[in-house]
Each structure stands twice: as C-alpha cells, then as structure tokens.
Short mmCIF file of C-alpha atoms in Angstrom, two decimals:
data_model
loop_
_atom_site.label_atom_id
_atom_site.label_comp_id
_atom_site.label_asym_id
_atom_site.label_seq_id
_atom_site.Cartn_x
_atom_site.Cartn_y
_atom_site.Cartn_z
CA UNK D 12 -27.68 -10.52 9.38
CA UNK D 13 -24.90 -12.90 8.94
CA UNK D 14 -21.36 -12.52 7.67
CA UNK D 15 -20.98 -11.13 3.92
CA UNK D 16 -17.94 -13.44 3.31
CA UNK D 17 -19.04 -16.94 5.03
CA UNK D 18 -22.78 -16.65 6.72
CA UNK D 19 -21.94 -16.79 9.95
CA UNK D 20 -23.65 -15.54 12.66
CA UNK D 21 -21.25 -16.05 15.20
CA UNK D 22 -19.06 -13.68 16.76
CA UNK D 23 -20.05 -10.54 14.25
CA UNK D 24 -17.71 -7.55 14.27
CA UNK D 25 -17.28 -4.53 11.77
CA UNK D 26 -16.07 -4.75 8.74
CA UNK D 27 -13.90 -1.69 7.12
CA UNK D 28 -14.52 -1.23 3.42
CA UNK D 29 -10.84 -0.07 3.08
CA UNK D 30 -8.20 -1.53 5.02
CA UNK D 31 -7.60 -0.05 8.56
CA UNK D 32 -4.06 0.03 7.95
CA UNK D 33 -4.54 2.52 4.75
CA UNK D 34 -6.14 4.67 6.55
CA UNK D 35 -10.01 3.26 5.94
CA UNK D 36 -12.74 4.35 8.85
CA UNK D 37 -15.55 3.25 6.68
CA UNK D 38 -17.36 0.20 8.31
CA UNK D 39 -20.05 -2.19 7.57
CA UNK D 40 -21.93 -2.67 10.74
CA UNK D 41 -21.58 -6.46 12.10
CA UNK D 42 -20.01 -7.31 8.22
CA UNK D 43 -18.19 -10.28 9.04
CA UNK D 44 -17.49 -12.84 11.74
CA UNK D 45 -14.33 -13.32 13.96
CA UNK D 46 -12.90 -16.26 11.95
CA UNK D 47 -13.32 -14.18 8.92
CA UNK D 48 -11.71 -10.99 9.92
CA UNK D 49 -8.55 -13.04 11.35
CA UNK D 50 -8.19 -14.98 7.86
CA UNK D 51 -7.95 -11.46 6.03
CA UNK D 52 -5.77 -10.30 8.73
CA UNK D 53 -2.94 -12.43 6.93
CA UNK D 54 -3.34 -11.04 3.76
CA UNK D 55 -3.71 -7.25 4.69
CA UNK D 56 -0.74 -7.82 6.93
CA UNK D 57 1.18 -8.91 3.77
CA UNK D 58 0.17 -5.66 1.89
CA UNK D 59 0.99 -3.70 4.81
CA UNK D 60 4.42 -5.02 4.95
CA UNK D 61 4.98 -4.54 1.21
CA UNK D 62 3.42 -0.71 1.22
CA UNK D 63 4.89 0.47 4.60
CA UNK D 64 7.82 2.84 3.12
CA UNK D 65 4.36 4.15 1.19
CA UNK D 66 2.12 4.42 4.49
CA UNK D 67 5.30 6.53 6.09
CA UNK D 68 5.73 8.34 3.02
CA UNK D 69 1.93 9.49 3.00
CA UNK D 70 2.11 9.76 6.85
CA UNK D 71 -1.32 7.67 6.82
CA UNK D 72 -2.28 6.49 10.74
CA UNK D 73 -3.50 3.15 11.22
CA UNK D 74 -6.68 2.30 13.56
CA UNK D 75 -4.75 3.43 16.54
CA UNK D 76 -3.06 6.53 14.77
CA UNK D 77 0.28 5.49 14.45
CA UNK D 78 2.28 6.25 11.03
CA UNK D 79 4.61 2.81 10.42
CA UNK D 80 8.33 3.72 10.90
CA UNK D 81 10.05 2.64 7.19
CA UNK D 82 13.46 1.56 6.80
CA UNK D 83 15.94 3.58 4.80
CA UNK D 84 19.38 4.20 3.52
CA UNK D 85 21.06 6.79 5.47
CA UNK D 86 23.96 8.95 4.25
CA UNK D 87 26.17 11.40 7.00
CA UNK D 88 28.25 13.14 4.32
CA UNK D 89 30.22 14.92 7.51
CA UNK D 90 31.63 11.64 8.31
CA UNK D 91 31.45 10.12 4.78
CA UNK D 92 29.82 7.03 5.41
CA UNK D 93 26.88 5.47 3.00
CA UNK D 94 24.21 2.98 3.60
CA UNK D 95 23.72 3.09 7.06
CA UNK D 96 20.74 1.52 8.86
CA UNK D 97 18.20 3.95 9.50
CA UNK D 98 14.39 4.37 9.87
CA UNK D 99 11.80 6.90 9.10
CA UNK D 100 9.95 7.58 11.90
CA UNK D 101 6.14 8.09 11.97
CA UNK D 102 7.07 11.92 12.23
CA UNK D 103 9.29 12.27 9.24
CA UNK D 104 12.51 12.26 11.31
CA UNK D 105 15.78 9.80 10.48
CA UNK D 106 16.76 7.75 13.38
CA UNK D 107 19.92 6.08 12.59
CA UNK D 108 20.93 2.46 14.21
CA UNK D 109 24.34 1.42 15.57
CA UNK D 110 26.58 -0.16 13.17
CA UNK D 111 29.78 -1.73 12.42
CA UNK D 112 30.64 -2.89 9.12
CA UNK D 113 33.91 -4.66 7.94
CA UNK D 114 36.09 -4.17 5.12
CA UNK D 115 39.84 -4.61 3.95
CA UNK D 116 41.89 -2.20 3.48
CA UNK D 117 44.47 -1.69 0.18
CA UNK D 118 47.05 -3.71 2.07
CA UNK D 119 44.86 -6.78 2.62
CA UNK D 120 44.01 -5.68 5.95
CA UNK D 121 40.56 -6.75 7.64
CA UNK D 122 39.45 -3.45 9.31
CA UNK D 123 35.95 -3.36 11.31
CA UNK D 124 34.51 0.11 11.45
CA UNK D 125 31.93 1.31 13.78
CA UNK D 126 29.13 3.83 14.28
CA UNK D 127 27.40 4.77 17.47
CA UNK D 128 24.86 6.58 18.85
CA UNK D 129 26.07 7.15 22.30
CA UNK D 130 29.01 7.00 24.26
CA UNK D 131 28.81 4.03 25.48
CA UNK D 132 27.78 2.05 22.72
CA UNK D 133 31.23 3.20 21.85
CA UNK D 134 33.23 2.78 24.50
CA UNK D 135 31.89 -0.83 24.84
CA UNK D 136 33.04 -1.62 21.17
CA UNK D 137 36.71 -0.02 22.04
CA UNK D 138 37.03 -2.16 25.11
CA UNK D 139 36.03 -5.28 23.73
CA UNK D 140 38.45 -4.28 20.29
CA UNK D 141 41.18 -3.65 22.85
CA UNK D 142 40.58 -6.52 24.77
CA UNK D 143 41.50 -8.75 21.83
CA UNK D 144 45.21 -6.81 21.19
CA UNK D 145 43.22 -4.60 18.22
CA UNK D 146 44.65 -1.48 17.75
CA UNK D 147 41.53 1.21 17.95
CA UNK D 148 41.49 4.50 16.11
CA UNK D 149 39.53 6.82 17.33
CA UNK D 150 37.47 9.13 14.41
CA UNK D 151 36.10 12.52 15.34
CA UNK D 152 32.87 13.55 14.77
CA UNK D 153 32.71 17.26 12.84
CA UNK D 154 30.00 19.67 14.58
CA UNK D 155 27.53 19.66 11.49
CA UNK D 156 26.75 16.97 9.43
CA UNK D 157 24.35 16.22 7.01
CA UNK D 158 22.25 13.22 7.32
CA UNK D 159 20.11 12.00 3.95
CA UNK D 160 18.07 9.22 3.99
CA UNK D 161 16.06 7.19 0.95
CA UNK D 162 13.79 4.43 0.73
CA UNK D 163 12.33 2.52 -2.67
CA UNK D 164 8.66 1.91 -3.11
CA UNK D 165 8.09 -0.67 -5.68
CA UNK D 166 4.68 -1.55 -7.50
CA UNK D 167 5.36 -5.05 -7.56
CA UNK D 168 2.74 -5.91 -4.50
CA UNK D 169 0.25 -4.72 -6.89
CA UNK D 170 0.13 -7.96 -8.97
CA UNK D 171 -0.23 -10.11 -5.75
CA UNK D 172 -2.77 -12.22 -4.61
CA UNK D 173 -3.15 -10.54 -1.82
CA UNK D 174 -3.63 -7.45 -3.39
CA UNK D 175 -6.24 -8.67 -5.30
CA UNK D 176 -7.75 -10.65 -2.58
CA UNK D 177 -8.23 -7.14 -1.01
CA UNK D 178 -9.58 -5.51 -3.94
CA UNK D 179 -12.20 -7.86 -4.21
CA UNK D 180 -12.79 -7.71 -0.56
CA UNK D 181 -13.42 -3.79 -0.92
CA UNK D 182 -15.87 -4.11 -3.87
CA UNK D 183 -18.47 -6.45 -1.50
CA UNK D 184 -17.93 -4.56 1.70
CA UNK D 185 -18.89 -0.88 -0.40
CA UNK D 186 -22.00 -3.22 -2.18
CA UNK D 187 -22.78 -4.10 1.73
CA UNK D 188 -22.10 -0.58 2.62
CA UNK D 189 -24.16 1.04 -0.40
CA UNK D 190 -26.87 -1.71 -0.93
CA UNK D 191 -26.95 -3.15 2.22
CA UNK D 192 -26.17 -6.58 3.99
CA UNK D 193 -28.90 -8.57 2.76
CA UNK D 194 -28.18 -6.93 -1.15
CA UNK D 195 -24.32 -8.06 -0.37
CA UNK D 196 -25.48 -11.62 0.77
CA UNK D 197 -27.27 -12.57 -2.96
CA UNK D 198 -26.31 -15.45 -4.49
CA UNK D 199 -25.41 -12.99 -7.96
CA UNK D 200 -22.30 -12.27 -5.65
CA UNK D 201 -21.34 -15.88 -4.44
CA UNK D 202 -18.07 -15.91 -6.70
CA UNK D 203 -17.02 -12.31 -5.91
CA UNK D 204 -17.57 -14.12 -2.31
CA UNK D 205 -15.26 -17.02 -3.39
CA UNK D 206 -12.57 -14.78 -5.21
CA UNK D 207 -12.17 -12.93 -1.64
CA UNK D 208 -11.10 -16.18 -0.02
CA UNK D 209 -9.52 -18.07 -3.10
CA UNK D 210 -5.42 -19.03 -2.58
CA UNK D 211 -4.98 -19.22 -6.64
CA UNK D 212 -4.29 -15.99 -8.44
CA UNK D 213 -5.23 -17.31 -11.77
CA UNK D 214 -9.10 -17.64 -10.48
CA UNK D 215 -9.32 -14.52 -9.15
CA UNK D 216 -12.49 -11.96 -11.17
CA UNK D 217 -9.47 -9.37 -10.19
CA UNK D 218 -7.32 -7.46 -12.93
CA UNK D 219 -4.88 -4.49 -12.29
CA UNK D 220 -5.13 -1.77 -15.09
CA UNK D 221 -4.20 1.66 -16.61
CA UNK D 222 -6.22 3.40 -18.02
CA UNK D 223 -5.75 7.64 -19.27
CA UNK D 224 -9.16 8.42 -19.44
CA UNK D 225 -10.31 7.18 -16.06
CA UNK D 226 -7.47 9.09 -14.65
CA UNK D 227 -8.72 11.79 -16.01
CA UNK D 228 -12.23 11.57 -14.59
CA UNK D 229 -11.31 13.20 -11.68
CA UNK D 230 -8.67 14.96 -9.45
CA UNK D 231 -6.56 11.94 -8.14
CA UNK D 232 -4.07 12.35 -5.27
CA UNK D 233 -2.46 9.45 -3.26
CA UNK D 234 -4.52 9.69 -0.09
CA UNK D 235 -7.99 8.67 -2.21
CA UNK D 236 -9.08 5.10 -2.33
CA UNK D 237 -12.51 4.80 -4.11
CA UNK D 238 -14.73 1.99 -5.37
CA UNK D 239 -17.20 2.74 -8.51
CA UNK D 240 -19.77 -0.07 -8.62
CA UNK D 241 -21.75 -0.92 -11.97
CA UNK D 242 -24.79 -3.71 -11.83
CA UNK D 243 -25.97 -3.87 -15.17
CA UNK D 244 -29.60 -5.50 -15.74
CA UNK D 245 -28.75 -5.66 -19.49
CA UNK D 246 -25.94 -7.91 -19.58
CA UNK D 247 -26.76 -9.43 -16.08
CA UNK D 248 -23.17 -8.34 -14.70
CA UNK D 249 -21.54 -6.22 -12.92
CA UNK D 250 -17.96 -4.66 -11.98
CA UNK D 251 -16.62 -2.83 -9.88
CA UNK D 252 -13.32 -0.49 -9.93
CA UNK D 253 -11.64 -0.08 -7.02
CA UNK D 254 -8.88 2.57 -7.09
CA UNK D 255 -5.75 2.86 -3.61
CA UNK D 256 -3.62 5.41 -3.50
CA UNK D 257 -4.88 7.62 -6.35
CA UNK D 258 -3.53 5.50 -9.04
CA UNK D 259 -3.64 1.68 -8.39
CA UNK D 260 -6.62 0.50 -9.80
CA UNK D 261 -8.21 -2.72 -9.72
CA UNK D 262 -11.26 -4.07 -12.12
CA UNK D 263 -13.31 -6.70 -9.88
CA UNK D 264 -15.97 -8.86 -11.57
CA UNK D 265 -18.56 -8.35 -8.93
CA UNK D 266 -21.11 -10.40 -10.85
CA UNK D 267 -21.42 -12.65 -13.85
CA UNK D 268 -25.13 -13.28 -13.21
CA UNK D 269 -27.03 -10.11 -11.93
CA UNK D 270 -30.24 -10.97 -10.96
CA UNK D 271 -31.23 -7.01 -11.11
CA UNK D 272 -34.75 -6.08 -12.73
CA UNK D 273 -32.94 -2.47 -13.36
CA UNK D 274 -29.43 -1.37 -12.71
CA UNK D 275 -27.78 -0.48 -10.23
CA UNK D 276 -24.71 2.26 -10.01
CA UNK D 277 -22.68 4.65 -6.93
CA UNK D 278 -19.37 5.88 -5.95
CA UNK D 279 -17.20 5.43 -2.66
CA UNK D 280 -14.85 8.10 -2.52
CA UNK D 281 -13.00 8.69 0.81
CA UNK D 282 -9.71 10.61 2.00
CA UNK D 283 -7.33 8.59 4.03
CA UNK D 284 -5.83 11.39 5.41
CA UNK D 285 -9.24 12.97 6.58
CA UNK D 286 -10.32 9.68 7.26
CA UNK D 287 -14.17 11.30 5.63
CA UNK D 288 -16.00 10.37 2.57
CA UNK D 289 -15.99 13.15 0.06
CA UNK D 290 -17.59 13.94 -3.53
CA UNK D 291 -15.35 15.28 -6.15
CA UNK D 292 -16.67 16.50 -9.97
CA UNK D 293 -16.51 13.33 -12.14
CA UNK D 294 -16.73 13.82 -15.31
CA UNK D 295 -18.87 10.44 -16.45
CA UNK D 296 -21.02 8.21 -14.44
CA UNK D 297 -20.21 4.42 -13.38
CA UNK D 298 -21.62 2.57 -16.11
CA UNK D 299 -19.69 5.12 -18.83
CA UNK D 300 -16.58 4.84 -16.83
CA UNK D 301 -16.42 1.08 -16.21
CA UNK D 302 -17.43 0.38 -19.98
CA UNK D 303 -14.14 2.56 -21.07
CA UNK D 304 -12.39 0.33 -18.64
CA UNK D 305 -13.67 -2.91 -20.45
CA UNK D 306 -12.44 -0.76 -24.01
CA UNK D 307 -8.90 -1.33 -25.63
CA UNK D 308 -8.57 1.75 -24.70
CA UNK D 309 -7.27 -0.31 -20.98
CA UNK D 310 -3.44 -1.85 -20.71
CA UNK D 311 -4.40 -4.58 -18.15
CA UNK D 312 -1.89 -6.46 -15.80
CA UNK D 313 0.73 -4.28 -17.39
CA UNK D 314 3.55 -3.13 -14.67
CA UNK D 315 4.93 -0.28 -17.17
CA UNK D 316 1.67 1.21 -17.54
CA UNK D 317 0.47 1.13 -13.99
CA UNK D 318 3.69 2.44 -12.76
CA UNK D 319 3.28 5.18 -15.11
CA UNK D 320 -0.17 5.95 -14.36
CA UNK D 321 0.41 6.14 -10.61
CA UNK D 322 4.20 7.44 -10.53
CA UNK D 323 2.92 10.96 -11.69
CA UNK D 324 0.72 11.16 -9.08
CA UNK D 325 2.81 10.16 -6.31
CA UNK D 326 5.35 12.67 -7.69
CA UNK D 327 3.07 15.36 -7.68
CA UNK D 328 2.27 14.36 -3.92
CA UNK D 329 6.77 14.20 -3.46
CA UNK D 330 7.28 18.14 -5.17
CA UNK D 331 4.25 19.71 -2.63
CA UNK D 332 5.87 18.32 0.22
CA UNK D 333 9.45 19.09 -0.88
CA UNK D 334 10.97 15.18 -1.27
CA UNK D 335 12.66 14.25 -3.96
CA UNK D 336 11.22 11.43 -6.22
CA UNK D 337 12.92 9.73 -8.80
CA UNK D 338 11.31 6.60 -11.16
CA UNK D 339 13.62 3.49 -11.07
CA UNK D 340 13.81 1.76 -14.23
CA UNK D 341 14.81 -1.39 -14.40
CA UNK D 342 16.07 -2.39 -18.19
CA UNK D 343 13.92 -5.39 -18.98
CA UNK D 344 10.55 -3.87 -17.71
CA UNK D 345 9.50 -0.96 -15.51
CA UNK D 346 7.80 -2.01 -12.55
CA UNK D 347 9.42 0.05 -9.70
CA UNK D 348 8.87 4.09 -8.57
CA UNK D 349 10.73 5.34 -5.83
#
C-alpha cells in the first residue's frame, strides 16, 4: 500500500501515530515514504524544541531512550549567586555550567565575577585576570550549599502550526492504524491529508479547545496522549480529538464528506511512560463525546482556558513527585504554566 500522506510507494518506512519524541511506540506498518517522514521531521523537531523542559519534566525517553536535558535557572544560596546556567539532566540531576558575569560595583567599578566547576577552569581565569594587571579576589566556597534550579513551560506552542500540523497528522495515522491503510487512503480524507502538509495556519481543519466535561470523561494524567475518532454516516463527517499530555486537546476535522454507509467510532489511548496502549473507564462513547465538543459548552483557541484545563493536571503530576509548580500569569492574558 502506498504512503497515507502523498501515495508513494517508494522508500516506505513506519509511521508512529504519536510522535517518537513524546514517547509514541505505536506504528503504522510501511505508513509513509522517506520524503514524507523527513518533511514532518521539521515540524516535530520544532515541537520538540518548544516542549523539551516538559519531556525532562515527565522524564519521557525518545526512540533511543534518552530523556532531553532542559535548561534551567540555577540558584547556590551558599555562595549567593542567582541565575546561573544550568541544565536538567535526563536523570533529574542539576549540572551547572561555568560562568562569569560582569557588573559594577557602587563606586562605578566594572567587576567580572566568575564561577567554576573545577580547578582549573579557575586557575585559567586568575592567570589570564592577572595577566592583564587585574587585581583577583579569591571567594571561598562553604562545605554545603544548596543548589535550586527552575525552568518555565509555556502553552504557547500549542497554538502553532506545527502543533496542529501534528495533531492532524495523529488523527490519519490512528484512522490507518484502526481502519487500516487502504480506509486511511479514501478520498473522504484528502483534506485531512492536505491540512497535514499545509504551511498556513488559517486553513488548517485543526482547533485547540477546553472543554470540563471531556476532562471529566476519564482519569487524565500527563503521560496519556489519545485520539477519539467519530465518522458519522448521518452528517457525512467526521472528527477526531486528539488529546497530548493529558490536557492539550486538539479537534481535527477528519472529514467533511464521509462516504460511510454506517458509522464508524474507536479510541487510541496509550501511556508514554509505558510506552503500551491501555483502556481506561470512559464515561460516554466517541460520537457523545465529540458532539459535546462541537457544544458551547467548548472555549476554543482560548489560551486561558487551555492553560487552565491542563495546568491542574500537570500540577497534580508536580505534588506526587514532590516539585514545586506554580501558574505564571501574565496580566493581559494567561497563556503560561510553569
């Protein structure tokens, strides 16, 4: 069968339903071609970039199980010194960076101040101070200090294009998955087709949303991705919601123009941190679910209300592993959680 995306039948390789880098295992066997799989490559690096202090937050491994290191703040309060270059490892440890920062002192001084990891990092600085007539004083370093470290996670990637270029790229690799290639290859999905390759945001079938009483559904936590798929033969379309993260949800138009002689409904639901598919209770079906969605009862491409919708999860995720999680507010509009 040829490639869900362009109908090519050259150079076929698997296709994940969720991103590799977010933890996704699932595959669609020979999905897409080579060209294909190196054009999305651009735009799941993008979202990678923009949800990496996320992935090393949620210690989620990649394809070749490796956590991203994040960068952070760090704080030594022994020493007194504040936003310091630092990473978070894959393993949850602070590694701090050399440093040297400059400043003036309350005299009009220019002062250059300096922060090493070894020895010699610091004995090179000292030399090459000395070297130019600076006088060098030496700071000690007390025997316990306390090193703190933060990073901010913001919800802006949410309203990319990229982001929504994935989430439409999800909802035809789970039909392909669920229905099969030559299902995913209709032409009722041609412009869920184009939407996964289109550059212009305002074209995209693709809208971010909150919404209480999908939340409420089920148990949410931010390792879950799922996709709930609705074909409906009645009003010849279909959608599909496509949930990352526990709380960022996505409603793709996977159809204006089912072709369907009777509908057609399932549920993707698979741990990132298991890397497995799993069934939780749900308290409605697709088509009940998706047609709440599609209610006023929805606050669509709202920051505010996707922030809060997602925030409280992510917290909940923050207390059982003993971080501490604060929202950011800006004051014109909420679109930030940290």
């Amino acid at each position: 069968m040829p490639c869900i995306f362009c109908g090519s039948e050259e150079n076929l390789t698997d296709e994940h339903v969720f991103p590799a880098f977010m933890g996704g295992k699932l595959e669609v066997r020979n999905g897409s071609c080579g060209r294909c799989n190196r054009y999305f490559a651009v735009a799941e690096a993008a979202l990678k970039e923009a949800t990496t202090p996320l992935l090393n937050l949620l210690q989620i491994e990649n394809r070749y199980g490796i956590v991203p290191n994040a960068r952070v703040n760090a704080e030594i309060r022994g020493l007194d010194m504040k936003n310091l270059p630092a990473f978070m490892d894959g393993e949850g440890e602070i590694r701090l960076l050399d440093v040297v920062k400059e400043s003036t002192s309350d005299d009009g001084r220019r002062l250059r101040q300096g922060f090493f990891l070894t020895e010699e990092a610091s004995d090179k600085f000292v030399e090459r101070a000395r070297a130019k007539g600076l006088k060098v004083e030496p700071r000690g370093v007390p025997r316990e200090i306390v090193i703190e470290a933060k990073y901010i996670i913001t919800v802006d990637f949410i309203a990319s294009l990229h982001a929504r270029r994935i989430a439409a790229k999800i909802a035809l690799a789970a039909i392909a998955l669920e229905c099969g290639l030559e299902f995913a290859l209709a032409a009722q999905f041609d412009e869920l087709r184009t939407a996964c390759t289109s550059e212009l945001l305002e074209s995209l079938p693709v809208r971010f949303f909150a919404n209480v009483g999908v939340m409420g559904a089920y148990i949410h936590t931010t390792h879950h991705h799922s996709v709930m798929c609705y074909l409906s033969a009645g009003m010849r379309k279909g959608w599909a919601l496509v949930t990352l993260f526990g709380g960022i949800s996505y409603l793709v138009e996977a159809t204006r123009n089912c072709t369907e002689r009777q509908s057609k409904q399932f549920s993707i639901f698979y741990d990132a941190d298991t890397k497995k598919r799993f069934a939780p209770v749900v308290l409605a079906d697709e088509m009940t679910l998706i047609g709440h969605v599609l209610s006023p009862a929805t606050e669509f491409e709202d920051l505010t209300a996707i922030h809060e919708q997602w925030s409280s999860i992510l917290k909940d995720f923050c207390v059982q592993k003993g971080v501490i999680a604060e929202p950011i507010i800006p004051p014109e509009r909420s679109n930030h959680s940290s």
